[in-house]
XYZ file of C-alpha atoms in Angstrom:
354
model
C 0.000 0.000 0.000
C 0.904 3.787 -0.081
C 2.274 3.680 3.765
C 4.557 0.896 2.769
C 6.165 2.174 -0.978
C 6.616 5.538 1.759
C 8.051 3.774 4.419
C 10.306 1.916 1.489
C 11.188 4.875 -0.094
C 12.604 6.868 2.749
C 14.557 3.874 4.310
C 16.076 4.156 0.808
C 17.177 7.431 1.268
C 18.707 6.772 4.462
C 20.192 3.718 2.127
C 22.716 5.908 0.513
C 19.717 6.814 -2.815
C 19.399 2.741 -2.808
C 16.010 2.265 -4.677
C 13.072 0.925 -2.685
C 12.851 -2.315 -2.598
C 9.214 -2.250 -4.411
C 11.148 -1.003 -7.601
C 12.568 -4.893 -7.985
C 11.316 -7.346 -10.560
C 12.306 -10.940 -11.689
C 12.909 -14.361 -10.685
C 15.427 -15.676 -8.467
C 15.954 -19.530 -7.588
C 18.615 -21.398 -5.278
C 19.012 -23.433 -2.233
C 20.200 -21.746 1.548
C 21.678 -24.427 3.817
C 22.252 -23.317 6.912
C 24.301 -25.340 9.703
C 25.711 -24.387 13.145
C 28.682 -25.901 15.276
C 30.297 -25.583 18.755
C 33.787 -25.154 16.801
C 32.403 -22.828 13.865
C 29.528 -21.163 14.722
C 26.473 -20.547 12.815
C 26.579 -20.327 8.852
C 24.831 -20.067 5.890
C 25.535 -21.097 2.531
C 23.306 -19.957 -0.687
C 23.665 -21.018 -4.421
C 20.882 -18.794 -6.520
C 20.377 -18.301 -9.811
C 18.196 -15.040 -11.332
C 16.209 -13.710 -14.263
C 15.125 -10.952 -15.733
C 16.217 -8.716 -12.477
C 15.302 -4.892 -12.546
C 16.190 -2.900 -9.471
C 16.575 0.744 -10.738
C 18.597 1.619 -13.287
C 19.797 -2.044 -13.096
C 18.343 -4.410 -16.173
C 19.887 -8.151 -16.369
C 19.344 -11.400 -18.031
C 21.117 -13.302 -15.707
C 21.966 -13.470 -12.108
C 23.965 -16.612 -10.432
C 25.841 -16.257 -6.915
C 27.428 -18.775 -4.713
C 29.033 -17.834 -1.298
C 28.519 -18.195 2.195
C 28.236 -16.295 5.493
C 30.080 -17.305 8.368
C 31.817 -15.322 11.613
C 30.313 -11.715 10.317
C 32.272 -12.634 6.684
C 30.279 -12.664 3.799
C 32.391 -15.317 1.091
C 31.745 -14.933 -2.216
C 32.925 -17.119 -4.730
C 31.140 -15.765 -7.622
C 28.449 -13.095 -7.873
C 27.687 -12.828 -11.868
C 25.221 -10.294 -13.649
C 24.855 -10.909 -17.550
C 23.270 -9.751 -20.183
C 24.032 -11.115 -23.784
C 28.015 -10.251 -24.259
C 28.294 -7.955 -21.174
C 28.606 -8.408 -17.724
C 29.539 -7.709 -14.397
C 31.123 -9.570 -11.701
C 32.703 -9.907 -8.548
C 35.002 -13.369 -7.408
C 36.954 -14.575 -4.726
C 35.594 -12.217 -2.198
C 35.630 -11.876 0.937
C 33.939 -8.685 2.973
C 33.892 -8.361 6.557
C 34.395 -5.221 9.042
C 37.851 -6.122 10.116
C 39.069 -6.619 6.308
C 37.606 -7.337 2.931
C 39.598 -8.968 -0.615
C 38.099 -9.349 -4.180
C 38.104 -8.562 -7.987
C 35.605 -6.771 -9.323
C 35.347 -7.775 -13.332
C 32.900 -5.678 -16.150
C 33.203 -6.341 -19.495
C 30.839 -4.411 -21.919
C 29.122 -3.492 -18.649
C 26.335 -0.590 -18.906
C 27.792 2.163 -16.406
C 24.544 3.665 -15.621
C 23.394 0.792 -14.216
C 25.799 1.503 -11.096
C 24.566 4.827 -10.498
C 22.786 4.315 -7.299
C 25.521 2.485 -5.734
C 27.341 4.593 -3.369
C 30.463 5.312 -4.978
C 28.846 6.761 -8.060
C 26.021 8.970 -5.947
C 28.497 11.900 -5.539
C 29.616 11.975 -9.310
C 28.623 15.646 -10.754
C 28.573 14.023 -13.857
C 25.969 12.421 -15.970
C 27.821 9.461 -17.512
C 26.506 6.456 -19.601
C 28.785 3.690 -21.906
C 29.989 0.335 -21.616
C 32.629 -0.210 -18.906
C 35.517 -2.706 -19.498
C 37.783 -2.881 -16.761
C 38.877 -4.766 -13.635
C 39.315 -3.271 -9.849
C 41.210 -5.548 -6.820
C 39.109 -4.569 -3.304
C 41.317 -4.534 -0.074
C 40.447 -2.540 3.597
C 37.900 -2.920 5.381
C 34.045 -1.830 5.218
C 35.140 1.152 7.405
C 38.319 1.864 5.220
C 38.028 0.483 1.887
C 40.872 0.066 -0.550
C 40.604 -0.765 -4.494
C 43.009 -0.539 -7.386
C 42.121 -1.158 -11.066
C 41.577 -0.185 -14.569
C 38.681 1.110 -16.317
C 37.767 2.088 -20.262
C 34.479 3.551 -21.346
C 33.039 2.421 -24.419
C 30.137 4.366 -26.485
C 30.702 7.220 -23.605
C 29.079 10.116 -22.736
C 29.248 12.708 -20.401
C 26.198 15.044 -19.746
C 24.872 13.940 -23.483
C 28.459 14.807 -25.126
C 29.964 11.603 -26.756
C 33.269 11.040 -26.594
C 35.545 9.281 -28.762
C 37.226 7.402 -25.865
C 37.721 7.547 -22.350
C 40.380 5.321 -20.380
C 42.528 5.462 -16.840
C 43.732 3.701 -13.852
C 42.696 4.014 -10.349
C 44.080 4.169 -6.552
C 41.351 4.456 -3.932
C 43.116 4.271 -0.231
C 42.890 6.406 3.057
C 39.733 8.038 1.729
C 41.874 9.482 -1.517
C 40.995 8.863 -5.153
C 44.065 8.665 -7.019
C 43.946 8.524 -10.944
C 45.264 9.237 -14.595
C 42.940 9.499 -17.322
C 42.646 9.959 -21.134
C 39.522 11.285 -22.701
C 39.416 12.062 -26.413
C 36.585 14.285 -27.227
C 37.194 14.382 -30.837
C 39.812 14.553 -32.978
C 43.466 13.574 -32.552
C 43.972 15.706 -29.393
C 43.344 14.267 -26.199
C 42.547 15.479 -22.365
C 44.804 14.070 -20.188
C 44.102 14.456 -16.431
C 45.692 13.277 -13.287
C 44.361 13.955 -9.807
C 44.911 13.253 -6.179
C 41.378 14.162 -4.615
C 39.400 13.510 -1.032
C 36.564 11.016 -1.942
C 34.633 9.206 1.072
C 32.265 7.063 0.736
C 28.848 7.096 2.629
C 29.690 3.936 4.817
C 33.498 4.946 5.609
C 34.548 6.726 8.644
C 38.066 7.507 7.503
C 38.360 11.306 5.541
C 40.946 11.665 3.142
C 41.233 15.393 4.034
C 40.458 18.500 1.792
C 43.721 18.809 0.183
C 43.844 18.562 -3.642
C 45.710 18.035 -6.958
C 44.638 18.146 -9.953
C 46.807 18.102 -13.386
C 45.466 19.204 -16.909
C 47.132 19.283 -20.513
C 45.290 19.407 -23.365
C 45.156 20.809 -27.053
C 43.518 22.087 -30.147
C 40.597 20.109 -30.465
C 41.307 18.329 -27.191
C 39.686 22.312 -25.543
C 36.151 20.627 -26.627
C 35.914 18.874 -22.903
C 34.843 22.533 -22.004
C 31.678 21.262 -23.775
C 31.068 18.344 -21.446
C 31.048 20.636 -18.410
C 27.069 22.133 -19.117
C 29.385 25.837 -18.610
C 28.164 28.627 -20.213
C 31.105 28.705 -23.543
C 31.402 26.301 -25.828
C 34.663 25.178 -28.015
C 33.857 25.353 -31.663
C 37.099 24.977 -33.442
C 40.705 26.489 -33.952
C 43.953 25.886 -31.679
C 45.125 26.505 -28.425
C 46.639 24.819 -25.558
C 45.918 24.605 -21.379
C 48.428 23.510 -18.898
C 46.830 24.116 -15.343
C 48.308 22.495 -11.601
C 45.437 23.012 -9.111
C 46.231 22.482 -5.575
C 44.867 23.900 -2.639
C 41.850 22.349 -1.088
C 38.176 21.843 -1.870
C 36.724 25.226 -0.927
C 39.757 27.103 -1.664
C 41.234 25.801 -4.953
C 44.248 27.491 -6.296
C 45.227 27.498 -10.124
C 48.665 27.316 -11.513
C 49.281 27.266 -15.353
C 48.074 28.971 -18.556
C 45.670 29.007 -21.379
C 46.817 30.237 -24.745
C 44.330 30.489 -27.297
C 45.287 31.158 -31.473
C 42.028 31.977 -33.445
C 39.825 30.249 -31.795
C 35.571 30.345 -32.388
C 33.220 30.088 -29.293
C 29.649 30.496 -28.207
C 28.667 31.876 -25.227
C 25.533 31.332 -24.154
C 22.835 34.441 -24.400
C 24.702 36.051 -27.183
C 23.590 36.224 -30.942
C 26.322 34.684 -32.854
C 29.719 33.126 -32.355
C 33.543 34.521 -31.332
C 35.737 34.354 -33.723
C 39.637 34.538 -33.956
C 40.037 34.469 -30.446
C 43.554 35.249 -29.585
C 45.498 35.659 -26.562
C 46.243 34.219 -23.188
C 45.030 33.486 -19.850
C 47.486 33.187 -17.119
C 46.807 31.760 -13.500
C 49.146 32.398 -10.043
C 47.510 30.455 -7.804
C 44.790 32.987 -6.260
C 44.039 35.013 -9.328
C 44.063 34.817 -13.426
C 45.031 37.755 -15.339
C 43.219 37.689 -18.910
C 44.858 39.033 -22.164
C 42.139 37.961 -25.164
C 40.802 39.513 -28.214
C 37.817 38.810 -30.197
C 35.627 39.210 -33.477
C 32.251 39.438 -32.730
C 29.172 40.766 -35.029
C 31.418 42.789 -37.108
C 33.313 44.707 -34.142
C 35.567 43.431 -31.429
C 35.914 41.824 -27.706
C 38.659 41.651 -25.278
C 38.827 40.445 -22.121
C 41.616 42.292 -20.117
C 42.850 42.718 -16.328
C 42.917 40.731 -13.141
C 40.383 38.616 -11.676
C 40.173 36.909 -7.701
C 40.043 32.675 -8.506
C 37.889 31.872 -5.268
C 38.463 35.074 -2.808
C 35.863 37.813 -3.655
C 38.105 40.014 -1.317
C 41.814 39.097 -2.177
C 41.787 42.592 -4.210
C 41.399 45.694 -0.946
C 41.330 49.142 -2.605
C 44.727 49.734 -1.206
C 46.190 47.341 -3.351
C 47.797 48.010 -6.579
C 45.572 44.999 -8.738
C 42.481 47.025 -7.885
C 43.078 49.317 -10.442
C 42.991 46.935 -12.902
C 40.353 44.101 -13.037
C 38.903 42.169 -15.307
C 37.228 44.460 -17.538
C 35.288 43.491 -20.925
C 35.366 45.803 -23.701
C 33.213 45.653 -26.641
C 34.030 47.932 -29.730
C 31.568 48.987 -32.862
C 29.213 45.924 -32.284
C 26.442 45.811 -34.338
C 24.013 44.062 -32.565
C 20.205 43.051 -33.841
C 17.929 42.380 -30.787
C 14.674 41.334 -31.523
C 12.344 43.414 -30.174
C 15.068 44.911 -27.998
C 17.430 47.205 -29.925
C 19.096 47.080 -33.489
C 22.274 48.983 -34.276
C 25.521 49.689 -33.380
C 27.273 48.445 -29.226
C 30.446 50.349 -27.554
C 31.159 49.686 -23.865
C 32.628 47.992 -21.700
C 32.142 45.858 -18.259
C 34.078 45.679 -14.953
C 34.336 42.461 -12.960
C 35.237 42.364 -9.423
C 34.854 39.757 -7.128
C 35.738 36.257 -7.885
């Protein structure tokens, strides 16, 4: 009834976004032995097999498992999901509070079909493709370990497809350690490497605030911008970005620069495109100080001055970078409005704050 599904659904929530349990479908068959002993204890021991299982965003064929639970350790020799050529898997486990050991196996595996399990919850990121890799599980349930490999077949990321997307993977201590290639199109790839805090729902060990992030990527590789739902968008032409970010989760700092040669972007709200955008932007840690020049509706753009990264009050008015911040200049525009105004745009724009 309605009380139940309610009762269901918020015990779900308090599940880490698990679904209720209502949302499951299919069949599931198997024997459960249990046995109990002076020496051992009380087990049990479970061989199933499934079909047709729906739980979610999770859709598969087949289901088999085979394991046992003994001495607050759940065994698992095999725990297999399968659909046609793809599936997912986990063998030789063995998870317990005091310490856990396994490999986790996908091949052709659907990725959004994990996205309610905990570790994927906190992703910003609306991903889909077929995951091939494999992942080795160590810790314990309070402190979990894993180390592995992971491609992404058919990807996307918020609706963008990618050519290819590929990395390895240290998770230890609460940390998420990892190098990554993503090809967005074209020859050009992103490559990104990062040492970020990352705890899962169910751990009790933090993995700080501190952070590092690399990034190098060129020419068409500056399309990733795209996947990022921000407000520009990479058309074509060349450039390069080589940015260090350190610092820690509320107050990143920025090392590097971006260097753009003719490049063409949209920007969202404005009627028509940037073209031959030239210039560079350079970062020192707590602020970014713009150089860039534009073609826009038969005038020009430029982007000049000194901006604040995340400190809306790094910039006093007794300091000398005051005097100059970001400022947006916009020369013999003509702009057609609908309804709004028609003719020719000079101006320009300070920015202050960060």
């Amino acid at each position: 009834n309605a009380r139940i599904e309610q009762q269901e659904t918020i015990a779900a929530n308090n599940n880490n976004n698990l679904p209720p349990l209502s949302e499951f479908k299919g069949l599931i068959d198997g024997t459960i032995s249990f046995a109990s002993s002076q020496r051992s204890g009380f087990g049990v021991s479970f061989e199933i097999k499934g079909k047709q299982w729906e739980y979610g965003k999770l859709a598969v064929d087949d289901v088999s498992g085979k394991g046992q639970f003994r001495n607050s350790e759940l065994k698992l020799d095999k725990l297999r999901f399968s659909s046609g050529n793809s599936f997912g898997q986990i063998v030789e486990a063995k998870l317990g509070l005091l310490g856990q050991s396994g490999k986790i196996e996908l091949s052709n595996f659907p990725i959004e079909s994990l996205r309610s399990l905990p570790i994927f919850t906190n992703i910003p990121v609306d991903v889909t493709g077929n995951a091939n890799g494999t992942a080795t599980i160590g810790g314990n349930l309070f402190n979990p370990k894993a180390v592995g490999e992971l491609t992404l077949a058919d990807a996307t990321i918020n609706r963008q497809a990618l050519e290819s997307v590929g990395g390895t993977f240290d998770y230890n201590n609460g940390r998420f350690k990892f190098t990554s290639l993503v090809r967005v199109g074209g020859k050009e790839p992103l490559n990104i490497a990062g040492d970020v805090p990352y705890r899962l729902p169910f751990a009790l060990v933090s993995g700080g605030t501190d952070l590092k992030l690399d990034i190098d990527v060129k020419d068409e590789g500056l399309a990733f911008i795209n996947i990022l739902n921000q407000p520009v968008r990479w058309l074509d032409g060349k450039g390069k970005a080589m940015l260090a970010i350190t610092g820690t989760t509320r107050r990143p700092q920025v090392k590097g620069q971006v260097v753009l040669e003719g490049a063409s972007v949209q920007v969202a709200g404005m009627p028509g495109d940037i073209t031959d955008l030239k210039g560079n932007i350079n970062f020192d840690l707590d602020r970014l100080q713009s150089d860039l020049t534009g073609n826009f509706s038969d005038g020009k753009l430029a982007a000049k001055g000194i901006l604040a990264i995340s400190d809306p009050n790094l910039f006093t008015e007794d300091k000398p970078e005051f005097n100059n911040p970001l400022t947006l200049y916009a020369e013999r525009l003509k702009l057609e409005l609908k309804d709004l105004y028609a003719g020719a745009a000079n101006g320009f724009v300070l920015v202050r704050g960060a």
